[in-house]
Amino acid sequence: MPRSEYVASIRSRIGTDLLLLPGVTAVIRDEDRFLLARHQHSGLWSLIGGAVEPGEEPGEAVIREVFEETAANVRVRRIVGVYGGHPMMVTYPNGDQVGYVTTAYDCELLSPATPDLDELLEVGWFERDEIKTLG
């Protein structure tokens, strides 16, 4: 999905410099397996998520992000935690630097997930030990 008008307006003033943004992450589990997505911009596997838009409730943002990227519906059950720092820093192919402070939500998958083939190349279920070996 293209960047929001909000981020575009900030980028027009700061260029590719670091921008701190609120984010959301969906932790979708099926017993011992986690639903992960391989991202187009990096080729890396991670949980599904994205930025919170101005005026948007974070719980609504996680539902929207999962739907936009996978066409799947989810139900938010609870907050898992809030994360930031170096592990949440991203430099996109165009040079934009972003630091996310993300709220992770435990979500129940209500319909099948398929990658949008724009942001996500594929989705898959992985056990915790398998996740450590993904590139």
PDB file of C-alpha atoms in Angstrom:
ATOM      1  CA  MET A   1       0.000   0.000   0.000  1.00  0.00           C
ATOM      2  CA  PRO A   2       1.359   3.465  -0.779  1.00  0.00           C
ATOM      3  CA  ARG A   3       2.309   5.649   2.145  1.00  0.00           C
ATOM      4  CA  SER A   4      -0.451   7.650   3.785  1.00  0.00           C
ATOM      5  CA  GLU A   5      -1.002  11.330   3.039  1.00  0.00           C
ATOM      6  CA  TYR A   6       0.077  12.038   6.619  1.00  0.00           C
ATOM      7  CA  VAL A   7       3.462  10.333   6.205  1.00  0.00           C
ATOM      8  CA  ALA A   8       3.884  11.829   2.719  1.00  0.00           C
ATOM      9  CA  SER A   9       3.381  15.338   4.146  1.00  0.00           C
ATOM     10  CA  ILE A  10       6.032  14.741   6.811  1.00  0.00           C
ATOM     11  CA  ARG A  11       8.405  13.157   4.297  1.00  0.00           C
ATOM     12  CA  SER A  12       8.076  16.232   2.046  1.00  0.00           C
ATOM     13  CA  ARG A  13       9.652  18.222   4.882  1.00  0.00           C
ATOM     14  CA  ILE A  14      12.185  15.787   6.378  1.00  0.00           C
ATOM     15  CA  GLY A  15      13.154  13.647   3.400  1.00  0.00           C
ATOM     16  CA  THR A  16      14.330  10.156   4.330  1.00  0.00           C
ATOM     17  CA  ASP A  17      15.417  11.067   7.893  1.00  0.00           C
ATOM     18  CA  LEU A  18      14.250   8.904  10.768  1.00  0.00           C
ATOM     19  CA  LEU A  19      10.533   9.150  11.492  1.00  0.00           C
ATOM     20  CA  LEU A  20       9.066   7.626  14.651  1.00  0.00           C
ATOM     21  CA  LEU A  21       5.614   6.126  14.014  1.00  0.00           C
ATOM     22  CA  PRO A  22       3.052   4.214  16.070  1.00  0.00           C
ATOM     23  CA  GLY A  23       2.460   0.732  14.724  1.00  0.00           C
ATOM     24  CA  VAL A  24       0.433  -2.403  15.326  1.00  0.00           C
ATOM     25  CA  THR A  25       1.334  -6.059  15.041  1.00  0.00           C
ATOM     26  CA  ALA A  26      -1.000  -9.065  14.810  1.00  0.00           C
ATOM     27  CA  VAL A  27       0.083 -12.165  16.697  1.00  0.00           C
ATOM     28  CA  ILE A  28      -2.031 -14.846  15.042  1.00  0.00           C
ATOM     29  CA  ARG A  29      -1.587 -18.348  16.448  1.00  0.00           C
ATOM     30  CA  ASP A  30      -2.905 -21.807  15.755  1.00  0.00           C
ATOM     31  CA  GLU A  31      -1.804 -23.734  18.843  1.00  0.00           C
ATOM     32  CA  ASP A  32       2.038 -23.808  18.541  1.00  0.00           C
ATOM     33  CA  ARG A  33       2.192 -22.203  15.078  1.00  0.00           C
ATOM     34  CA  PHE A  34       2.345 -18.514  14.185  1.00  0.00           C
ATOM     35  CA  LEU A  35       1.101 -16.888  10.968  1.00  0.00           C
ATOM     36  CA  LEU A  36       3.958 -14.973   9.356  1.00  0.00           C
ATOM     37  CA  ALA A  37       4.282 -13.017   6.135  1.00  0.00           C
ATOM     38  CA  ARG A  38       7.256 -12.555   3.795  1.00  0.00           C
ATOM     39  CA  HIS A  39       7.565  -8.889   2.882  1.00  0.00           C
ATOM     40  CA  GLN A  40       8.140  -7.628  -0.647  1.00  0.00           C
ATOM     41  CA  HIS A  41      10.472  -4.766   0.371  1.00  0.00           C
ATOM     42  CA  SER A  42      12.922  -6.957   2.328  1.00  0.00           C
ATOM     43  CA  GLY A  43      12.147 -10.597   1.572  1.00  0.00           C
ATOM     44  CA  LEU A  44      12.075 -11.202   5.331  1.00  0.00           C
ATOM     45  CA  TRP A  45       9.432 -13.052   7.309  1.00  0.00           C
ATOM     46  CA  SER A  46       7.639 -11.349  10.203  1.00  0.00           C
ATOM     47  CA  LEU A  47       4.316 -10.933  11.919  1.00  0.00           C
ATOM     48  CA  ILE A  48       1.694  -8.915  10.030  1.00  0.00           C
ATOM     49  CA  GLY A  49       1.237  -5.266  10.923  1.00  0.00           C
ATOM     50  CA  GLY A  50       1.734  -1.673   9.952  1.00  0.00           C
ATOM     51  CA  ALA A  51       1.288   1.973  10.899  1.00  0.00           C
ATOM     52  CA  VAL A  52      -1.575   3.529  12.834  1.00  0.00           C
ATOM     53  CA  GLU A  53      -3.213   6.350  10.858  1.00  0.00           C
ATOM     54  CA  PRO A  54      -3.998   9.727  12.491  1.00  0.00           C
ATOM     55  CA  GLY A  55      -7.225   9.480  14.498  1.00  0.00           C
ATOM     56  CA  GLU A  56      -7.329   5.687  14.238  1.00  0.00           C
ATOM     57  CA  GLU A  57      -7.683   3.442  17.269  1.00  0.00           C
ATOM     58  CA  PRO A  58      -4.759   0.969  17.382  1.00  0.00           C
ATOM     59  CA  GLY A  59      -7.122  -2.009  17.793  1.00  0.00           C
ATOM     60  CA  GLU A  60      -8.937  -0.959  14.623  1.00  0.00           C
ATOM     61  CA  ALA A  61      -5.604  -0.409  12.860  1.00  0.00           C
ATOM     62  CA  VAL A  62      -4.468  -4.002  13.426  1.00  0.00           C
ATOM     63  CA  ILE A  63      -7.749  -5.320  11.995  1.00  0.00           C
ATOM     64  CA  ARG A  64      -7.380  -2.997   8.972  1.00  0.00           C
ATOM     65  CA  GLU A  65      -3.719  -3.885   8.366  1.00  0.00           C
ATOM     66  CA  VAL A  66      -4.379  -7.642   8.436  1.00  0.00           C
ATOM     67  CA  PHE A  67      -7.295  -7.224   6.037  1.00  0.00           C
ATOM     68  CA  GLU A  68      -5.383  -4.920   3.647  1.00  0.00           C
ATOM     69  CA  GLU A  69      -2.395  -7.236   3.471  1.00  0.00           C
ATOM     70  CA  THR A  70      -4.103 -10.665   3.558  1.00  0.00           C
ATOM     71  CA  ALA A  71      -7.877 -10.173   2.954  1.00  0.00           C
ATOM     72  CA  ALA A  72      -8.373 -12.035   6.240  1.00  0.00           C
ATOM     73  CA  ASN A  73     -10.649 -10.998   9.060  1.00  0.00           C
ATOM     74  CA  VAL A  74      -9.401 -11.145  12.640  1.00  0.00           C
ATOM     75  CA  ARG A  75     -10.809 -10.575  16.096  1.00  0.00           C
ATOM     76  CA  VAL A  76      -8.607  -8.827  18.644  1.00  0.00           C
ATOM     77  CA  ARG A  77      -8.434 -10.727  21.932  1.00  0.00           C
ATOM     78  CA  ARG A  78      -5.896  -8.797  24.005  1.00  0.00           C
ATOM     79  CA  ILE A  79      -2.705  -6.776  23.981  1.00  0.00           C
ATOM     80  CA  VAL A  80       0.444  -8.918  24.103  1.00  0.00           C
ATOM     81  CA  GLY A  81       2.890  -6.059  24.677  1.00  0.00           C
ATOM     82  CA  VAL A  82       4.408  -2.858  23.316  1.00  0.00           C
ATOM     83  CA  TYR A  83       7.774  -2.934  21.536  1.00  0.00           C
ATOM     84  CA  GLY A  84      10.244  -0.467  20.078  1.00  0.00           C
ATOM     85  CA  GLY A  85      13.940   0.247  19.846  1.00  0.00           C
ATOM     86  CA  HIS A  86      16.485  -1.070  17.370  1.00  0.00           C
ATOM     87  CA  PRO A  87      14.555  -4.262  16.426  1.00  0.00           C
ATOM     88  CA  MET A  88      11.700  -2.068  15.209  1.00  0.00           C
ATOM     89  CA  MET A  89      13.862   0.175  12.986  1.00  0.00           C
ATOM     90  CA  VAL A  90      13.392  -0.167   9.212  1.00  0.00           C
ATOM     91  CA  THR A  91      15.064   1.422   6.209  1.00  0.00           C
ATOM     92  CA  TYR A  92      12.882   0.989   3.143  1.00  0.00           C
ATOM     93  CA  PRO A  93      14.308   0.526  -0.384  1.00  0.00           C
ATOM     94  CA  ASN A  94      13.657   4.218  -1.171  1.00  0.00           C
ATOM     95  CA  GLY A  95      15.837   5.203   1.822  1.00  0.00           C
ATOM     96  CA  ASP A  96      13.004   6.190   4.182  1.00  0.00           C
ATOM     97  CA  GLN A  97      14.003   5.436   7.775  1.00  0.00           C
ATOM     98  CA  VAL A  98      11.252   4.531  10.240  1.00  0.00           C
ATOM     99  CA  GLY A  99      11.285   3.578  13.891  1.00  0.00           C
ATOM    100  CA  TYR A 100       8.066   1.911  14.954  1.00  0.00           C
ATOM    101  CA  VAL A 101       6.683   1.710  18.472  1.00  0.00           C
ATOM    102  CA  THR A 102       4.254  -1.131  17.989  1.00  0.00           C
ATOM    103  CA  THR A 103       1.438  -2.533  20.068  1.00  0.00           C
ATOM    104  CA  ALA A 104       1.203  -6.288  19.536  1.00  0.00           C
ATOM    105  CA  TYR A 105      -2.269  -7.829  19.686  1.00  0.00           C
ATOM    106  CA  ASP A 106      -3.248 -11.452  20.144  1.00  0.00           C
ATOM    107  CA  CYS A 107      -5.682 -11.986  17.246  1.00  0.00           C
ATOM    108  CA  GLU A 108      -7.996 -14.813  16.259  1.00  0.00           C
ATOM    109  CA  LEU A 109      -8.020 -15.577  12.522  1.00  0.00           C
ATOM    110  CA  LEU A 110     -11.634 -15.656  11.296  1.00  0.00           C
ATOM    111  CA  SER A 111     -11.057 -16.261   7.562  1.00  0.00           C
ATOM    112  CA  PRO A 112      -8.238 -17.538   5.333  1.00  0.00           C
ATOM    113  CA  ALA A 113      -5.193 -15.323   4.805  1.00  0.00           C
ATOM    114  CA  THR A 114      -3.697 -14.820   1.349  1.00  0.00           C
ATOM    115  CA  PRO A 115      -0.894 -12.360   0.564  1.00  0.00           C
ATOM    116  CA  ASP A 116      -1.805  -9.178  -1.292  1.00  0.00           C
ATOM    117  CA  LEU A 117       1.277  -9.646  -3.554  1.00  0.00           C
ATOM    118  CA  ASP A 118       1.957  -5.916  -3.161  1.00  0.00           C
ATOM    119  CA  GLU A 119       3.348  -5.633   0.376  1.00  0.00           C
ATOM    120  CA  LEU A 120       3.412  -9.379   1.068  1.00  0.00           C
ATOM    121  CA  LEU A 121       4.784 -12.121  -1.153  1.00  0.00           C
ATOM    122  CA  GLU A 122       3.533 -15.091   0.849  1.00  0.00           C
ATOM    123  CA  VAL A 123       2.114 -16.145   4.198  1.00  0.00           C
ATOM    124  CA  GLY A 124       2.758 -19.312   6.148  1.00  0.00           C
ATOM    125  CA  TRP A 125       2.404 -21.049   9.488  1.00  0.00           C
ATOM    126  CA  PHE A 126       5.584 -21.668  11.483  1.00  0.00           C
ATOM    127  CA  GLU A 127       6.445 -23.164  14.843  1.00  0.00           C
ATOM    128  CA  ARG A 128       8.666 -21.109  17.151  1.00  0.00           C
ATOM    129  CA  ASP A 129      11.785 -23.215  16.380  1.00  0.00           C
ATOM    130  CA  GLU A 130      11.229 -22.816  12.626  1.00  0.00           C
ATOM    131  CA  ILE A 131      10.973 -19.033  12.944  1.00  0.00           C
ATOM    132  CA  LYS A 132      14.567 -18.828  14.192  1.00  0.00           C
ATOM    133  CA  THR A 133      15.797 -20.362  10.915  1.00  0.00           C
ATOM    134  CA  LEU A 134      13.874 -18.118   8.506  1.00  0.00           C
ATOM    135  CA  GLY A 135      15.900 -15.730   6.370  1.00  0.00           C
TER     136      GLY A 135
END
